[in-house]
PDB file of C-alpha atoms in Angstrom:
ATOM      1  CA  MET A 104      81.568 196.797 -74.843  1.00 39.00           C
ATOM      2  CA  GLU A 105      81.290 197.292 -78.777  1.00 40.00           C
ATOM      3  CA  GLN A 106      81.206 201.056 -80.340  1.00 38.00           C
ATOM      4  CA  ARG A 107      77.335 201.598 -81.134  1.00 41.00           C
ATOM      5  CA  PRO A 108      76.285 202.634 -84.519  1.00 39.00           C
ATOM      6  CA  ALA A 109      75.543 206.036 -85.393  1.00 35.00           C
ATOM      7  CA  GLY A 110      72.245 207.335 -84.180  1.00 39.00           C
ATOM      8  CA  SER A 111      71.829 205.575 -81.046  1.00 44.00           C
ATOM      9  CA  LEU A 112      73.330 206.168 -77.347  1.00 46.00           C
ATOM     10  CA  GLY A 113      76.940 206.670 -78.437  1.00 50.00           C
ATOM     11  CA  PRO A 114      80.013 204.293 -77.206  1.00 58.00           C
ATOM     12  CA  LEU A 115      79.168 202.158 -74.197  1.00 68.00           C
ATOM     13  CA  SER A 116      81.967 200.641 -71.715  1.00 75.00           C
ATOM     14  CA  GLU A 117      81.571 198.194 -68.865  1.00 79.00           C
ATOM     15  CA  GLU A 118      81.972 201.411 -66.576  1.00 82.00           C
ATOM     16  CA  THR A 119      78.725 203.118 -68.106  1.00 83.00           C
ATOM     17  CA  PHE A 120      76.828 199.854 -67.484  1.00 84.00           C
ATOM     18  CA  VAL A 121      78.016 199.603 -63.935  1.00 86.00           C
ATOM     19  CA  ARG A 122      77.072 203.146 -63.306  1.00 86.00           C
ATOM     20  CA  LEU A 123      73.693 202.728 -64.946  1.00 86.00           C
ATOM     21  CA  ALA A 124      72.910 199.655 -63.387  1.00 87.00           C
ATOM     22  CA  GLU A 125      73.589 201.063 -59.981  1.00 88.00           C
ATOM     23  CA  ALA A 126      71.029 203.890 -60.792  1.00 87.00           C
ATOM     24  CA  GLY A 127      68.529 201.237 -61.049  1.00 87.00           C
ATOM     25  CA  VAL A 128      65.007 201.188 -62.846  1.00 88.00           C
ATOM     26  CA  ARG A 129      64.101 204.486 -61.663  1.00 87.00           C
ATOM     27  CA  SER A 130      66.481 206.193 -63.502  1.00 88.00           C
ATOM     28  CA  PRO A 131      65.395 207.453 -66.786  1.00 89.00           C
ATOM     29  CA  GLU A 132      68.789 207.042 -68.009  1.00 89.00           C
ATOM     30  CA  PHE A 133      68.869 203.166 -67.240  1.00 89.00           C
ATOM     31  CA  THR A 134      65.506 202.780 -69.101  1.00 89.00           C
ATOM     32  CA  ALA A 135      66.198 204.877 -71.803  1.00 88.00           C
ATOM     33  CA  LEU A 136      69.211 202.605 -72.622  1.00 88.00           C
ATOM     34  CA  CYS A 137      67.158 199.528 -72.177  1.00 90.00           C
ATOM     35  CA  ALA A 138      64.921 200.907 -74.578  1.00 88.00           C
ATOM     36  CA  GLN A 139      67.420 201.629 -77.339  1.00 87.00           C
ATOM     37  CA  LEU A 140      68.848 198.080 -77.011  1.00 88.00           C
ATOM     38  CA  VAL A 141      65.563 196.462 -77.603  1.00 89.00           C
ATOM     39  CA  ALA A 142      64.735 199.002 -80.520  1.00 86.00           C
ATOM     40  CA  GLU A 143      67.749 198.199 -82.220  1.00 86.00           C
ATOM     41  CA  LEU A 144      67.059 194.425 -81.630  1.00 87.00           C
ATOM     42  CA  ARG A 145      63.433 194.657 -83.181  1.00 84.00           C
ATOM     43  CA  ALA A 146      65.021 196.325 -86.114  1.00 81.00           C
ATOM     44  CA  LEU A 147      66.987 192.918 -86.724  1.00 83.00           C
ATOM     45  CA  CYS A 148      64.537 190.375 -85.553  1.00 82.00           C
ATOM     46  CA  PRO A 149      60.652 190.140 -85.621  1.00 80.00           C
ATOM     47  CA  LEU A 150      59.644 190.731 -81.992  1.00 83.00           C
ATOM     48  CA  GLU A 151      55.973 191.372 -80.592  1.00 84.00           C
ATOM     49  CA  GLU A 152      56.908 192.970 -77.388  1.00 85.00           C
ATOM     50  CA  ASP A 153      58.217 196.490 -76.967  1.00 84.00           C
ATOM     51  CA  LEU A 154      59.792 198.493 -74.286  1.00 87.00           C
ATOM     52  CA  SER A 155      59.380 202.414 -73.738  1.00 85.00           C
ATOM     53  CA  PRO A 156      61.714 204.659 -71.776  1.00 87.00           C
ATOM     54  CA  THR A 157      60.374 206.124 -68.640  1.00 87.00           C
ATOM     55  CA  SER A 158      60.365 210.037 -67.862  1.00 86.00           C
ATOM     56  CA  GLY A 159      60.705 209.447 -64.214  1.00 86.00           C
ATOM     57  CA  PRO A 160      60.934 207.027 -61.176  1.00 86.00           C
ATOM     58  CA  GLU A 161      56.892 207.169 -61.325  1.00 87.00           C
ATOM     59  CA  ASP A 162      57.255 205.147 -64.322  1.00 86.00           C
ATOM     60  CA  ALA A 163      59.187 202.250 -63.324  1.00 87.00           C
ATOM     61  CA  GLU A 164      56.376 199.884 -62.436  1.00 88.00           C
ATOM     62  CA  THR A 165      55.023 200.232 -65.765  1.00 88.00           C
ATOM     63  CA  PHE A 166      58.444 199.553 -67.326  1.00 89.00           C
ATOM     64  CA  GLN A 167      59.152 196.341 -65.484  1.00 89.00           C
ATOM     65  CA  ILE A 168      55.664 194.957 -66.681  1.00 88.00           C
ATOM     66  CA  GLU A 169      56.384 195.650 -70.324  1.00 88.00           C
ATOM     67  CA  LEU A 170      59.918 194.138 -69.473  1.00 89.00           C
ATOM     68  CA  SER A 171      58.439 191.019 -68.173  1.00 88.00           C
ATOM     69  CA  GLY A 172      56.659 190.178 -71.573  1.00 88.00           C
ATOM     70  CA  LEU A 173      59.830 190.852 -73.558  1.00 88.00           C
ATOM     71  CA  LEU A 174      61.872 188.746 -71.429  1.00 89.00           C
ATOM     72  CA  GLN A 175      59.444 185.886 -71.671  1.00 88.00           C
ATOM     73  CA  GLU A 176      59.500 186.179 -75.586  1.00 88.00           C
ATOM     74  CA  LEU A 177      63.447 186.319 -75.587  1.00 89.00           C
ATOM     75  CA  HIS A 178      63.280 183.017 -73.735  1.00 88.00           C
ATOM     76  CA  CYS A 179      65.531 184.986 -70.916  1.00 89.00           C
ATOM     77  CA  PRO A 180      67.814 182.291 -68.909  1.00 89.00           C
ATOM     78  CA  TYR A 181      68.243 184.103 -65.931  1.00 88.00           C
ATOM     79  CA  PRO A 182      65.687 183.472 -63.190  1.00 89.00           C
ATOM     80  CA  ALA A 183      66.132 186.284 -61.194  1.00 88.00           C
ATOM     81  CA  LEU A 184      64.731 188.435 -64.100  1.00 89.00           C
ATOM     82  CA  THR A 185      61.917 186.033 -64.956  1.00 88.00           C
ATOM     83  CA  THR A 186      60.525 184.750 -61.748  1.00 88.00           C
ATOM     84  CA  GLY A 187      58.959 186.451 -58.479  1.00 87.00           C
ATOM     85  CA  ASP A 188      57.404 189.587 -58.209  1.00 87.00           C
ATOM     86  CA  VAL A 189      57.466 191.637 -61.250  1.00 85.00           C
ATOM     87  CA  THR A 190      58.239 195.175 -59.659  1.00 85.00           C
ATOM     88  CA  ALA A 191      60.794 193.564 -57.364  1.00 86.00           C
ATOM     89  CA  ARG A 192      62.705 191.710 -60.093  1.00 87.00           C
ATOM     90  CA  LEU A 193      65.060 194.942 -60.748  1.00 88.00           C
ATOM     91  CA  GLY A 194      65.560 195.926 -57.076  1.00 86.00           C
ATOM     92  CA  SER A 195      69.259 195.404 -56.884  1.00 89.00           C
ATOM     93  CA  ALA A 196      72.204 196.685 -59.130  1.00 88.00           C
ATOM     94  CA  HIS A 197      73.312 192.937 -59.834  1.00 89.00           C
ATOM     95  CA  SER A 198      69.832 192.250 -61.607  1.00 89.00           C
ATOM     96  CA  CYS A 199      70.122 195.520 -63.480  1.00 90.00           C
ATOM     97  CA  LEU A 200      73.608 194.837 -64.917  1.00 89.00           C
ATOM     98  CA  GLN A 201      72.416 191.279 -65.637  1.00 89.00           C
ATOM     99  CA  LEU A 202      69.776 192.548 -67.854  1.00 89.00           C
ATOM    100  CA  LEU A 203      71.801 195.056 -69.588  1.00 89.00           C
ATOM    101  CA  CYS A 204      74.276 192.269 -70.384  1.00 90.00           C
ATOM    102  CA  PHE A 205      71.475 189.791 -71.708  1.00 90.00           C
ATOM    103  CA  LEU A 206      69.898 192.680 -73.882  1.00 90.00           C
ATOM    104  CA  SER A 207      73.547 193.564 -75.294  1.00 89.00           C
ATOM    105  CA  SER A 208      74.542 189.871 -75.724  1.00 89.00           C
ATOM    106  CA  GLU A 209      71.306 189.293 -77.618  1.00 90.00           C
ATOM    107  CA  LEU A 210      71.672 192.219 -79.835  1.00 87.00           C
ATOM    108  CA  GLN A 211      75.054 191.381 -80.809  1.00 87.00           C
ATOM    109  CA  ALA A 212      73.865 187.570 -81.759  1.00 88.00           C
ATOM    110  CA  ALA A 213      71.371 189.212 -84.010  1.00 86.00           C
ATOM    111  CA  ARG A 214      73.627 191.397 -85.859  1.00 85.00           C
ATOM    112  CA  LEU A 215      76.060 188.175 -86.401  1.00 85.00           C
ATOM    113  CA  LEU A 216      73.048 186.354 -87.929  1.00 84.00           C
ATOM    114  CA  SER A 217      71.877 189.497 -90.013  1.00 78.00           C
ATOM    115  CA  TRP A 218      75.400 189.850 -91.554  1.00 77.00           C
ATOM    116  CA  LYS A 219      75.504 186.054 -92.324  1.00 73.00           C
ATOM    117  CA  ARG A 220      72.029 185.980 -93.685  1.00 68.00           C
ATOM    118  CA  PRO A 221      72.046 186.310 -97.773  1.00 63.00           C
ATOM    119  CA  PRO A 222      70.549 189.552 -98.537  1.00 55.00           C
ATOM    120  CA  SER A 223      67.459 189.763-101.035  1.00 54.00           C
ATOM    121  CA  PRO A 224      68.193 190.623-104.554  1.00 51.00           C
ATOM    122  CA  GLN A 225      66.686 194.363-103.901  1.00 50.00           C
ATOM    123  CA  GLN A 226      68.791 194.690-100.863  1.00 50.00           C
ATOM    124  CA  GLY A 227      71.894 193.639-102.349  1.00 51.00           C
ATOM    125  CA  GLU A 228      71.223 195.994-105.300  1.00 56.00           C
ATOM    126  CA  GLY A 229      70.917 198.959-103.074  1.00 60.00           C
ATOM    127  CA  ALA A 230      73.732 197.944-101.137  1.00 66.00           C
ATOM    128  CA  ASP A 231      75.734 197.880-104.274  1.00 69.00           C
ATOM    129  CA  ALA A 232      74.399 201.477-105.437  1.00 69.00           C
ATOM    130  CA  ALA A 233      75.546 202.866-102.135  1.00 73.00           C
ATOM    131  CA  ARG A 234      78.907 201.378-102.031  1.00 74.00           C
ATOM    132  CA  ARG A 235      79.425 202.696-105.793  1.00 77.00           C
ATOM    133  CA  GLU A 236      78.099 206.255-104.577  1.00 76.00           C
ATOM    134  CA  LEU A 237      80.745 206.186-101.483  1.00 78.00           C
ATOM    135  CA  ARG A 238      83.466 205.031-103.755  1.00 79.00           C
ATOM    136  CA  LEU A 239      82.687 208.151-106.282  1.00 80.00           C
ATOM    137  CA  ILE A 240      82.780 210.407-103.279  1.00 81.00           C
ATOM    138  CA  SER A 241      86.080 209.393-102.018  1.00 80.00           C
ATOM    139  CA  GLN A 242      87.557 209.354-105.465  1.00 82.00           C
ATOM    140  CA  ALA A 243      86.168 213.274-105.603  1.00 82.00           C
ATOM    141  CA  LEU A 244      87.675 214.156-102.356  1.00 80.00           C
ATOM    142  CA  GLY A 245      91.015 212.631-103.342  1.00 79.00           C
ATOM    143  CA  ARG A 246      90.803 209.733-100.579  1.00 77.00           C
ATOM    144  CA  PRO A 247      91.986 206.053-101.430  1.00 76.00           C
ATOM    145  CA  GLU A 248      89.212 203.830-102.256  1.00 74.00           C
ATOM    146  CA  PRO A 249      87.560 202.080 -99.210  1.00 71.00           C
ATOM    147  CA  ALA A 250      88.204 198.472 -98.725  1.00 68.00           C
ATOM    148  CA  PRO A 251      84.917 196.357 -99.186  1.00 66.00           C
ATOM    149  CA  THR A 252      85.159 195.081 -95.425  1.00 64.00           C
ATOM    150  CA  CYS A 253      85.345 198.944 -94.310  1.00 69.00           C
ATOM    151  CA  PRO A 254      82.056 199.664 -92.232  1.00 71.00           C
ATOM    152  CA  VAL A 255      79.846 202.043 -93.403  1.00 72.00           C
ATOM    153  CA  PRO A 256      79.641 204.335 -90.634  1.00 75.00           C
ATOM    154  CA  GLN A 257      83.401 204.512 -90.448  1.00 76.00           C
ATOM    155  CA  LEU A 258      83.537 205.289 -93.854  1.00 78.00           C
ATOM    156  CA  LEU A 259      80.724 208.090 -93.537  1.00 80.00           C
ATOM    157  CA  GLU A 260      82.594 209.559 -90.512  1.00 81.00           C
ATOM    158  CA  ASP A 261      85.833 209.407 -92.902  1.00 82.00           C
ATOM    159  CA  ILE A 262      84.081 211.430 -95.683  1.00 82.00           C
ATOM    160  CA  LYS A 263      82.438 213.643 -93.427  1.00 83.00           C
ATOM    161  CA  SER A 264      85.753 214.877 -91.823  1.00 84.00           C
ATOM    162  CA  LYS A 265      87.478 215.088 -95.447  1.00 83.00           C
ATOM    163  CA  ALA A 266      84.572 217.230 -96.769  1.00 82.00           C
ATOM    164  CA  ALA A 267      85.007 219.548 -93.579  1.00 83.00           C
ATOM    165  CA  GLU A 268      88.551 219.825 -94.408  1.00 83.00           C
ATOM    166  CA  ALA A 269      88.156 220.527 -97.852  1.00 81.00           C
ATOM    167  CA  LEU A 270      85.472 223.278 -97.307  1.00 78.00           C
ATOM    168  CA  SER A 271      87.765 225.073 -94.670  1.00 81.00           C
ATOM    169  CA  ALA A 272      90.348 225.316 -97.312  1.00 80.00           C
ATOM    170  CA  LEU A 273      88.275 227.447 -99.452  1.00 76.00           C
ATOM    171  CA  PRO A 274      88.932 231.211 -99.818  1.00 76.00           C
ATOM    172  CA  PRO A 275      87.604 233.766 -97.564  1.00 71.00           C
ATOM    173  CA  GLY A 276      84.029 234.829 -98.252  1.00 63.00           C
ATOM    174  CA  HIS A 277      83.122 232.002 -99.951  1.00 63.00           C
ATOM    175  CA  GLN A 278      79.361 230.932 -99.355  1.00 58.00           C
ATOM    176  CA  GLU A 279      78.606 227.047 -99.377  1.00 67.00           C
ATOM    177  CA  MET A 280      75.233 226.872-101.284  1.00 72.00           C
ATOM    178  CA  ALA A 281      72.578 225.303 -99.726  1.00 79.00           C
ATOM    179  CA  PRO A 282      71.144 221.988-100.870  1.00 82.00           C
ATOM    180  CA  LEU A 283      68.396 221.759-103.081  1.00 83.00           C
ATOM    181  CA  LEU A 284      66.211 219.445-100.865  1.00 84.00           C
ATOM    182  CA  ARG A 285      66.092 220.746 -97.318  1.00 84.00           C
ATOM    183  CA  ALA A 286      62.767 218.739 -95.976  1.00 84.00           C
ATOM    184  CA  SER A 287      63.305 215.615 -93.715  1.00 85.00           C
ATOM    185  CA  LEU A 288      61.579 212.920 -95.312  1.00 84.00           C
ATOM    186  CA  THR A 289      59.990 209.674 -93.666  1.00 87.00           C
ATOM    187  CA  ALA A 290      60.508 206.258 -94.828  1.00 85.00           C
ATOM    188  CA  GLN A 291      57.219 206.146 -96.566  1.00 88.00           C
ATOM    189  CA  GLN A 292      58.359 209.456 -98.725  1.00 89.00           C
ATOM    190  CA  TRP A 293      61.430 208.170 -99.569  1.00 87.00           C
ATOM    191  CA  GLU A 294      59.911 205.109-101.338  1.00 89.00           C
ATOM    192  CA  ALA A 295      57.545 207.145-103.065  1.00 91.00           C
ATOM    193  CA  LEU A 296      60.296 209.041-104.181  1.00 90.00           C
ATOM    194  CA  GLU A 297      62.375 206.079-105.428  1.00 89.00           C
ATOM    195  CA  GLY A 298      59.120 204.968-107.412  1.00 91.00           C
ATOM    196  CA  ILE A 299      58.987 208.437-108.897  1.00 92.00           C
ATOM    197  CA  ARG A 300      62.589 207.887-109.899  1.00 90.00           C
ATOM    198  CA  ARG A 301      62.267 204.554-111.339  1.00 90.00           C
ATOM    199  CA  ALA A 302      59.150 205.854-113.535  1.00 92.00           C
ATOM    200  CA  LEU A 303      61.364 208.594-114.858  1.00 91.00           C
ATOM    201  CA  CYS A 304      64.463 206.496-115.678  1.00 89.00           C
ATOM    202  CA  ALA A 305      62.200 203.950-117.604  1.00 89.00           C
ATOM    203  CA  GLU A 306      60.594 206.988-119.439  1.00 90.00           C
ATOM    204  CA  TYR A 307      64.123 208.121-120.280  1.00 89.00           C
ATOM    205  CA  GLU A 308      65.394 204.865-121.091  1.00 88.00           C
ATOM    206  CA  CYS A 309      62.480 204.545-123.467  1.00 88.00           C
ATOM    207  CA  ARG A 310      63.314 207.820-125.355  1.00 88.00           C
ATOM    208  CA  LYS A 311      66.933 207.186-125.165  1.00 86.00           C
ATOM    209  CA  ARG A 312      66.137 203.737-126.869  1.00 86.00           C
ATOM    210  CA  MET A 313      64.064 205.405-129.568  1.00 88.00           C
ATOM    211  CA  MET A 314      66.726 208.054-130.461  1.00 85.00           C
ATOM    212  CA  ILE A 315      69.387 205.145-130.861  1.00 81.00           C
ATOM    213  CA  THR A 316      66.996 203.388-133.230  1.00 83.00           C
ATOM    214  CA  ARG A 317      66.498 206.359-135.139  1.00 86.00           C
ATOM    215  CA  PHE A 318      70.031 206.870-135.485  1.00 81.00           C
ATOM    216  CA  ASN A 319      70.866 203.343-136.739  1.00 78.00           C
ATOM    217  CA  VAL A 320      67.914 203.934-139.325  1.00 82.00           C
ATOM    218  CA  THR A 321      69.484 207.194-140.911  1.00 80.00           C
ATOM    219  CA  LEU A 322      73.101 205.529-140.629  1.00 75.00           C
ATOM    220  CA  GLN A 323      71.454 202.458-142.882  1.00 75.00           C
ATOM    221  CA  SER A 324      69.921 204.940-145.025  1.00 77.00           C
ATOM    222  CA  PHE A 325      73.370 206.557-145.970  1.00 72.00           C
ATOM    223  CA  HIS A 326      74.574 203.148-147.456  1.00 72.00           C
ATOM    224  CA  TRP A 327      71.989 203.483-150.153  1.00 73.00           C
ATOM    225  CA  SER A 328      74.047 205.946-152.135  1.00 71.00           C
ATOM    226  CA  GLU A 329      76.961 204.749-154.300  1.00 72.00           C
ATOM    227  CA  ARG A 330      79.631 206.855-152.719  1.00 71.00           C
ATOM    228  CA  ALA A 331      78.546 205.221-149.181  1.00 66.00           C
ATOM    229  CA  LYS A 332      78.796 201.868-150.569  1.00 67.00           C
ATOM    230  CA  ALA A 333      82.237 202.506-151.447  1.00 67.00           C
ATOM    231  CA  ARG A 334      82.942 203.978-148.144  1.00 66.00           C
ATOM    232  CA  GLY A 335      80.460 202.158-146.111  1.00 62.00           C
ATOM    233  CA  ALA A 336      83.304 200.843-143.758  1.00 64.00           C
ATOM    234  CA  ALA A 337      84.996 203.878-143.371  1.00 66.00           C
ATOM    235  CA  LEU A 338      81.689 205.590-142.111  1.00 63.00           C
ATOM    236  CA  LEU A 339      80.766 202.532-139.934  1.00 64.00           C
ATOM    237  CA  ALA A 340      84.421 202.956-138.318  1.00 65.00           C
ATOM    238  CA  ALA A 341      83.676 206.868-137.775  1.00 63.00           C
ATOM    239  CA  LEU A 342      80.135 206.303-136.519  1.00 63.00           C
ATOM    240  CA  SER A 343      80.254 203.197-134.193  1.00 63.00           C
ATOM    241  CA  PRO A 344      81.608 204.913-131.121  1.00 62.00           C
ATOM    242  CA  LEU A 345      78.537 207.271-131.384  1.00 60.00           C
ATOM    243  CA  ARG A 346      76.055 204.537-131.396  1.00 60.00           C
ATOM    244  CA  GLN A 347      78.073 202.757-128.418  1.00 61.00           C
ATOM    245  CA  ALA A 348      79.018 205.844-126.434  1.00 53.00           C
ATOM    246  CA  GLU A 349      76.381 205.205-123.699  1.00 55.00           C
ATOM    247  CA  SER A 350      74.634 202.819-122.171  1.00 63.00           C
ATOM    248  CA  VAL A 351      70.600 202.986-122.437  1.00 70.00           C
ATOM    249  CA  ALA A 352      70.294 202.581-118.813  1.00 76.00           C
ATOM    250  CA  SER A 353      69.755 205.825-116.782  1.00 78.00           C
ATOM    251  CA  GLY A 354      72.575 206.457-113.965  1.00 76.00           C
ATOM    252  CA  VAL A 355      70.503 209.209-112.254  1.00 82.00           C
ATOM    253  CA  THR A 356      70.088 208.063-108.516  1.00 82.00           C
ATOM    254  CA  LEU A 357      68.634 209.661-105.326  1.00 84.00           C
ATOM    255  CA  ALA A 358      72.223 210.248-104.254  1.00 80.00           C
ATOM    256  CA  ARG A 359      72.073 212.975-107.143  1.00 82.00           C
ATOM    257  CA  LEU A 360      69.252 214.489-105.651  1.00 83.00           C
ATOM    258  CA  LEU A 361      70.935 214.750-102.130  1.00 83.00           C
ATOM    259  CA  ALA A 362      73.936 216.256-103.829  1.00 81.00           C
ATOM    260  CA  ALA A 363      72.141 218.883-105.833  1.00 84.00           C
ATOM    261  CA  ARG A 364      72.609 222.725-104.817  1.00 81.00           C
ATOM    262  CA  GLU A 365      70.083 225.550-105.155  1.00 80.00           C
ATOM    263  CA  ASP A 366      71.329 226.523-108.502  1.00 76.00           C
ATOM    264  CA  ALA A 367      69.955 223.409-110.066  1.00 76.00           C
ATOM    265  CA  SER A 368      66.526 224.963-109.722  1.00 76.00           C
ATOM    266  CA  ARG A 369      67.658 228.000-111.505  1.00 75.00           C
ATOM    267  CA  ILE A 370      66.269 227.813-115.002  1.00 75.00           C
ATOM    268  CA  VAL A 371      67.882 230.324-117.281  1.00 74.00           C
ATOM    269  CA  SER A 372      66.199 230.972-120.786  1.00 77.00           C
ATOM    270  CA  ALA A 373      68.447 230.521-123.864  1.00 75.00           C
ATOM    271  CA  SER A 374      67.539 233.892-124.984  1.00 76.00           C
ATOM    272  CA  SER A 375      68.639 235.789-121.827  1.00 77.00           C
ATOM    273  CA  GLY A 376      71.409 238.407-122.159  1.00 76.00           C
ATOM    274  CA  LEU A 377      73.755 236.310-120.044  1.00 74.00           C
ATOM    275  CA  CYS A 378      73.492 233.208-122.241  1.00 77.00           C
ATOM    276  CA  ARG A 379      73.587 235.139-125.532  1.00 79.00           C
ATOM    277  CA  HIS A 380      76.672 236.828-124.429  1.00 77.00           C
ATOM    278  CA  ARG A 381      78.477 233.871-124.985  1.00 76.00           C
ATOM    279  CA  THR A 382      76.591 232.192-128.010  1.00 80.00           C
ATOM    280  CA  SER A 383      75.959 235.184-130.246  1.00 81.00           C
ATOM    281  CA  CYS A 384      77.979 235.402-133.090  1.00 82.00           C
ATOM    282  CA  ALA A 385      78.202 237.371-136.527  1.00 83.00           C
ATOM    283  CA  ILE A 386      75.629 234.785-138.410  1.00 82.00           C
ATOM    284  CA  ASN A 387      73.046 235.719-136.104  1.00 80.00           C
ATOM    285  CA  LYS A 388      72.658 239.060-137.832  1.00 81.00           C
ATOM    286  CA  VAL A 389      72.534 237.847-141.185  1.00 83.00           C
ATOM    287  CA  LEU A 390      68.741 238.287-142.366  1.00 83.00           C
ATOM    288  CA  MET A 391      67.385 236.161-144.986  1.00 80.00           C
ATOM    289  CA  GLY A 392      65.522 237.865-148.002  1.00 81.00           C
ATOM    290  CA  GLY A 393      62.596 236.617-149.977  1.00 81.00           C
ATOM    291  CA  VAL A 394      61.974 233.012-150.285  1.00 79.00           C
ATOM    292  CA  PRO A 395      59.488 231.173-152.543  1.00 81.00           C
ATOM    293  CA  ASP A 396      56.092 229.826-151.047  1.00 78.00           C
ATOM    294  CA  ARG A 397      56.341 226.268-150.806  1.00 74.00           C
ATOM    295  CA  GLY A 398      52.635 225.920-149.504  1.00 73.00           C
ATOM    296  CA  GLY A 399      52.102 223.556-146.791  1.00 71.00           C
ATOM    297  CA  ARG A 400      48.575 225.050-145.631  1.00 74.00           C
ATOM    298  CA  PRO A 401      45.840 222.641-145.978  1.00 70.00           C
ATOM    299  CA  ASN A 402      43.205 224.815-145.287  1.00 73.00           C
ATOM    300  CA  GLU A 403      43.540 226.761-148.253  1.00 73.00           C
ATOM    301  CA  ILE A 404      43.450 223.966-150.740  1.00 69.00           C
ATOM    302  CA  GLU A 405      39.823 223.433-152.094  1.00 71.00           C
ATOM    303  CA  PRO A 406      38.736 219.759-152.736  1.00 67.00           C
ATOM    304  CA  PRO A 407      38.692 218.280-156.400  1.00 67.00           C
ATOM    305  CA  MET A 408      35.255 218.494-158.232  1.00 66.00           C
ATOM    306  CA  PRO A 409      34.290 216.086-160.899  1.00 64.00           C
ATOM    307  CA  THR A 410      33.869 217.098-164.484  1.00 69.00           C
ATOM    308  CA  TRP A 411      31.666 215.297-166.937  1.00 67.00           C
ATOM    309  CA  GLU A 412      32.226 214.345-170.409  1.00 67.00           C
ATOM    310  CA  LYS A 413      30.018 213.646-173.277  1.00 66.00           C
ATOM    311  CA  ARG A 414      28.211 210.192-173.223  1.00 64.00           C
ATOM    312  CA  ARG A 415      30.824 207.924-175.596  1.00 61.00           C
ATOM    313  CA  GLU A 416      29.146 205.028-178.014  1.00 58.00           C
ATOM    314  CA  GLY A 417      29.199 201.776-176.277  1.00 56.00           C
ATOM    315  CA  GLY A 418      29.601 203.528-172.753  1.00 53.00           C
ATOM    316  CA  GLY A 419      28.127 206.033-170.452  1.00 52.00           C
ATOM    317  CA  GLY A 420      29.662 208.975-169.102  1.00 50.00           C
ATOM    318  CA  GLN A 421      32.801 208.620-167.014  1.00 52.00           C
ATOM    319  CA  PRO A 422      33.508 211.084-164.263  1.00 52.00           C
ATOM    320  CA  ARG A 423      36.779 212.802-164.530  1.00 53.00           C
ATOM    321  CA  TRP A 424      38.177 214.541-161.532  1.00 51.00           C
ATOM    322  CA  GLY A 425      39.759 217.922-161.730  1.00 50.00           C
ATOM    323  CA  ARG A 426      40.373 221.081-160.006  1.00 50.00           C
ATOM    324  CA  ARG A 427      37.620 223.645-159.654  1.00 50.00           C
ATOM    325  CA  SER A 428      38.530 226.983-160.798  1.00 48.00           C
ATOM    326  CA  LYS A 429      38.521 229.693-158.179  1.00 49.00           C
ATOM    327  CA  LYS A 430      35.801 232.667-159.086  1.00 48.00           C
ATOM    328  CA  LYS A 431      37.079 235.913-158.474  1.00 47.00           C
ATOM    329  CA  LYS A 432      34.960 237.970-156.546  1.00 44.00           C
TER     330      LYS A 432
END
């Protein structure tokens, strides 16, 4: 038999199938294996019927009733499992072994069909992002780049063992910092978190695009001077790498959140003693003297009041706007 994926009942062999089949339907271990096979099968293909494991021999009858509807939906070809008394169909070890082989073969067929089925654009994008993150992790750990055909569970196990080896080589007394995100999230919470990430990325991309546009406008204004016209080509050559240094798209993913440690939440003020110890210099001690008043206070400016001139010949008095003198109090 094949190796089961991570999170299931582990590696299964023919000896394990035979042992569980001999235990029969009254064994909770046998019903748990059947329920696990059906759960993985339901994850790959739409099934209305489900199968629940038992907690003891007293639940064997209920288990067989649920199994009858499931086998009918799967169009089971074995008459011994689909005909006769429902509570007596799994009365022998042979019929129990036949049931395990049928469920495992259905699961294998569903997996093959799912691998051949073309993924949706969103699923393909997510798979590419996951592969990219795993490739970066392998590079950080000094491992060779994984092959495209390498199974993801095996790749994760290799990365886990390599990370454990790197942690064991750390000097004594080193305390591994706990992750920033410790809570276990449900599938709905992960979807909501992904939606928040996309909204923030769209906001950051908009701001970054605006900064790049402002930079381009400022760069164009430099060409208005006579010296810039003469040296325009050199100026463009010097600043063009800055304009194309980074892409507008944000590269922040949920994997960065999982990799963040506790120190990411520690915000240190720029004026703290620890930061100023490294950023302070002699120019910070220079004090500015008196500077002229440049105004810029609209609340201190009075509105202009009109002044009238005497009537002239051929025309009336024309208003003339001027500044009202400020009376001394």
